[in-house]
């Protein structure tokens, strides 16, 4: 009997099920060691589950969730996105932030590679004039 109740209440067809999904959406936060795509996928799945219900997540709620919970390394990009007119769709915001994440990752790799190159060349060194 409990399994029947759980099954019937844990769906988007019930008010309790929708509120549970909405709560999960609002407590979902990006993890430091996780790429943004995983975070955006979770948020999108909650939106899809609640789509066409009374508790559907609006574009405004989706943007607000992204703008308020991302780590500080995205602060500059978020400021630029918030100032953009007209307001971007959640998909466009996610696309821009994923590009920023990729750029930051490539920059870090290049910085690490140039540091190693500098250390290697310094170690080999130049020993005299000739």
GROMACS .gro file of C-alpha atoms in nm:
model
  130
    1UNK     CA    1   0.000   0.000   0.000
    2UNK     CA    2   0.284   0.242   0.084
    3UNK     CA    3   0.447   0.172  -0.252
    4UNK     CA    4   0.122   0.265  -0.425
    5UNK     CA    5   0.105   0.593  -0.233
    6UNK     CA    6   0.469   0.676  -0.299
    7UNK     CA    7   0.428   0.603  -0.669
    8UNK     CA    8   0.115   0.812  -0.700
    9UNK     CA    9   0.252   1.107  -0.501
   10UNK     CA   10   0.604   1.116  -0.647
   11UNK     CA   11   0.497   1.211  -0.997
   12UNK     CA   12   0.436   1.537  -1.174
   13UNK     CA   13   0.067   1.450  -1.169
   14UNK     CA   14   0.042   1.525  -0.799
   15UNK     CA   15   0.091   1.855  -0.622
   16UNK     CA   16   0.334   1.699  -0.374
   17UNK     CA   17   0.541   1.544  -0.653
   18UNK     CA   18   0.565   1.875  -0.840
   19UNK     CA   19   0.662   2.061  -0.522
   20UNK     CA   20   0.935   1.804  -0.458
   21UNK     CA   21   1.076   1.857  -0.809
   22UNK     CA   22   1.055   2.235  -0.764
   23UNK     CA   23   1.238   2.209  -0.431
   24UNK     CA   24   1.510   1.998  -0.595
   25UNK     CA   25   1.544   2.265  -0.865
   26UNK     CA   26   1.595   2.541  -0.609
   27UNK     CA   27   1.847   2.351  -0.395
   28UNK     CA   28   2.050   2.226  -0.691
   29UNK     CA   29   2.393   2.391  -0.693
   30UNK     CA   30   2.698   2.351  -0.914
   31UNK     CA   31   2.977   2.142  -0.766
   32UNK     CA   32   3.336   2.262  -0.782
   33UNK     CA   33   3.473   1.947  -0.943
   34UNK     CA   34   3.184   1.911  -1.186
   35UNK     CA   35   3.158   2.074  -1.530
   36UNK     CA   36   2.880   2.325  -1.587
   37UNK     CA   37   2.714   2.091  -1.836
   38UNK     CA   38   2.626   1.851  -1.552
   39UNK     CA   39   2.470   2.135  -1.350
   40UNK     CA   40   2.277   2.268  -1.650
   41UNK     CA   41   2.158   1.918  -1.736
   42UNK     CA   42   2.013   1.876  -1.386
   43UNK     CA   43   1.836   2.212  -1.401
   44UNK     CA   44   1.700   2.137  -1.749
   45UNK     CA   45   1.569   1.798  -1.640
   46UNK     CA   46   1.368   1.963  -1.361
   47UNK     CA   47   1.226   2.211  -1.613
   48UNK     CA   48   1.130   1.934  -1.852
   49UNK     CA   49   0.958   1.736  -1.575
   50UNK     CA   50   0.749   2.037  -1.474
   51UNK     CA   51   0.681   2.159  -1.828
   52UNK     CA   52   0.307   2.193  -1.907
   53UNK     CA   53   0.208   2.184  -1.539
   54UNK     CA   54   0.082   2.458  -1.308
   55UNK     CA   55   0.428   2.468  -1.147
   56UNK     CA   56   0.632   2.503  -1.467
   57UNK     CA   57   0.967   2.678  -1.422
   58UNK     CA   58   0.976   3.006  -1.612
   59UNK     CA   59   1.273   3.138  -1.810
   60UNK     CA   60   1.308   3.413  -1.551
   61UNK     CA   61   1.331   3.159  -1.265
   62UNK     CA   62   1.583   2.956  -1.462
   63UNK     CA   63   1.804   3.260  -1.531
   64UNK     CA   64   1.779   3.373  -1.169
   65UNK     CA   65   1.889   3.030  -1.051
   66UNK     CA   66   2.193   3.038  -1.278
   67UNK     CA   67   2.282   3.400  -1.201
   68UNK     CA   68   2.273   3.353  -0.824
   69UNK     CA   69   2.443   3.016  -0.776
   70UNK     CA   70   2.741   3.003  -1.009
   71UNK     CA   71   3.091   3.029  -0.857
   72UNK     CA   72   3.267   3.364  -0.841
   73UNK     CA   73   3.494   3.276  -1.133
   74UNK     CA   74   3.197   3.351  -1.360
   75UNK     CA   75   3.113   3.685  -1.195
   76UNK     CA   76   3.237   3.903  -1.483
   77UNK     CA   77   3.060   3.697  -1.749
   78UNK     CA   78   2.739   3.695  -1.543
   79UNK     CA   79   2.754   4.073  -1.505
   80UNK     CA   80   2.783   4.109  -1.882
   81UNK     CA   81   2.495   3.867  -1.941
   82UNK     CA   82   2.271   4.044  -1.688
   83UNK     CA   83   2.327   4.379  -1.860
   84UNK     CA   84   2.244   4.242  -2.205
   85UNK     CA   85   1.928   4.367  -2.366
   86UNK     CA   86   1.700   4.202  -2.452
   87UNK     CA   87   1.731   3.936  -2.184
   88UNK     CA   88   1.880   3.618  -2.317
   89UNK     CA   89   1.698   3.288  -2.310
   90UNK     CA   90   1.822   3.033  -2.058
   91UNK     CA   91   1.968   2.832  -2.348
   92UNK     CA   92   2.170   3.132  -2.468
   93UNK     CA   93   2.294   3.202  -2.113
   94UNK     CA   94   2.402   2.839  -2.071
   95UNK     CA   95   2.577   2.847  -2.411
   96UNK     CA   96   2.773   3.162  -2.322
   97UNK     CA   97   2.873   3.023  -1.983
   98UNK     CA   98   2.986   2.693  -2.134
   99UNK     CA   99   3.201   2.888  -2.380
  100UNK     CA  100   3.348   3.080  -2.085
  101UNK     CA  101   3.421   2.752  -1.904
  102UNK     CA  102   3.593   2.611  -2.213
  103UNK     CA  103   3.798   2.927  -2.263
  104UNK     CA  104   3.905   2.926  -1.896
  105UNK     CA  105   4.004   2.560  -1.920
  106UNK     CA  106   4.212   2.616  -2.235
  107UNK     CA  107   4.376   2.923  -2.083
  108UNK     CA  108   4.467   2.725  -1.771
  109UNK     CA  109   4.615   2.444  -1.980
  110UNK     CA  110   4.821   2.690  -2.183
  111UNK     CA  111   4.938   2.866  -1.868
  112UNK     CA  112   5.040   2.532  -1.713
  113UNK     CA  113   5.219   2.427  -2.032
  114UNK     CA  114   5.411   2.756  -2.055
  115UNK     CA  115   5.509   2.726  -1.688
  116UNK     CA  116   5.650   2.380  -1.748
  117UNK     CA  117   5.830   2.501  -2.060
  118UNK     CA  118   5.982   2.788  -1.863
  119UNK     CA  119   6.095   2.556  -1.584
  120UNK     CA  120   6.244   2.310  -1.832
  121UNK     CA  121   6.433   2.576  -2.026
  122UNK     CA  122   6.558   2.737  -1.705
  123UNK     CA  123   6.683   2.405  -1.574
  124UNK     CA  124   6.872   2.327  -1.894
  125UNK     CA  125   7.014   2.675  -1.884
  126UNK     CA  126   7.279   2.850  -2.085
  127UNK     CA  127   7.631   2.779  -1.965
  128UNK     CA  128   7.866   3.043  -2.090
  129UNK     CA  129   7.936   3.217  -2.417
  130UNK     CA  130   8.044   2.967  -2.646
   0.00000   0.00000   0.00000
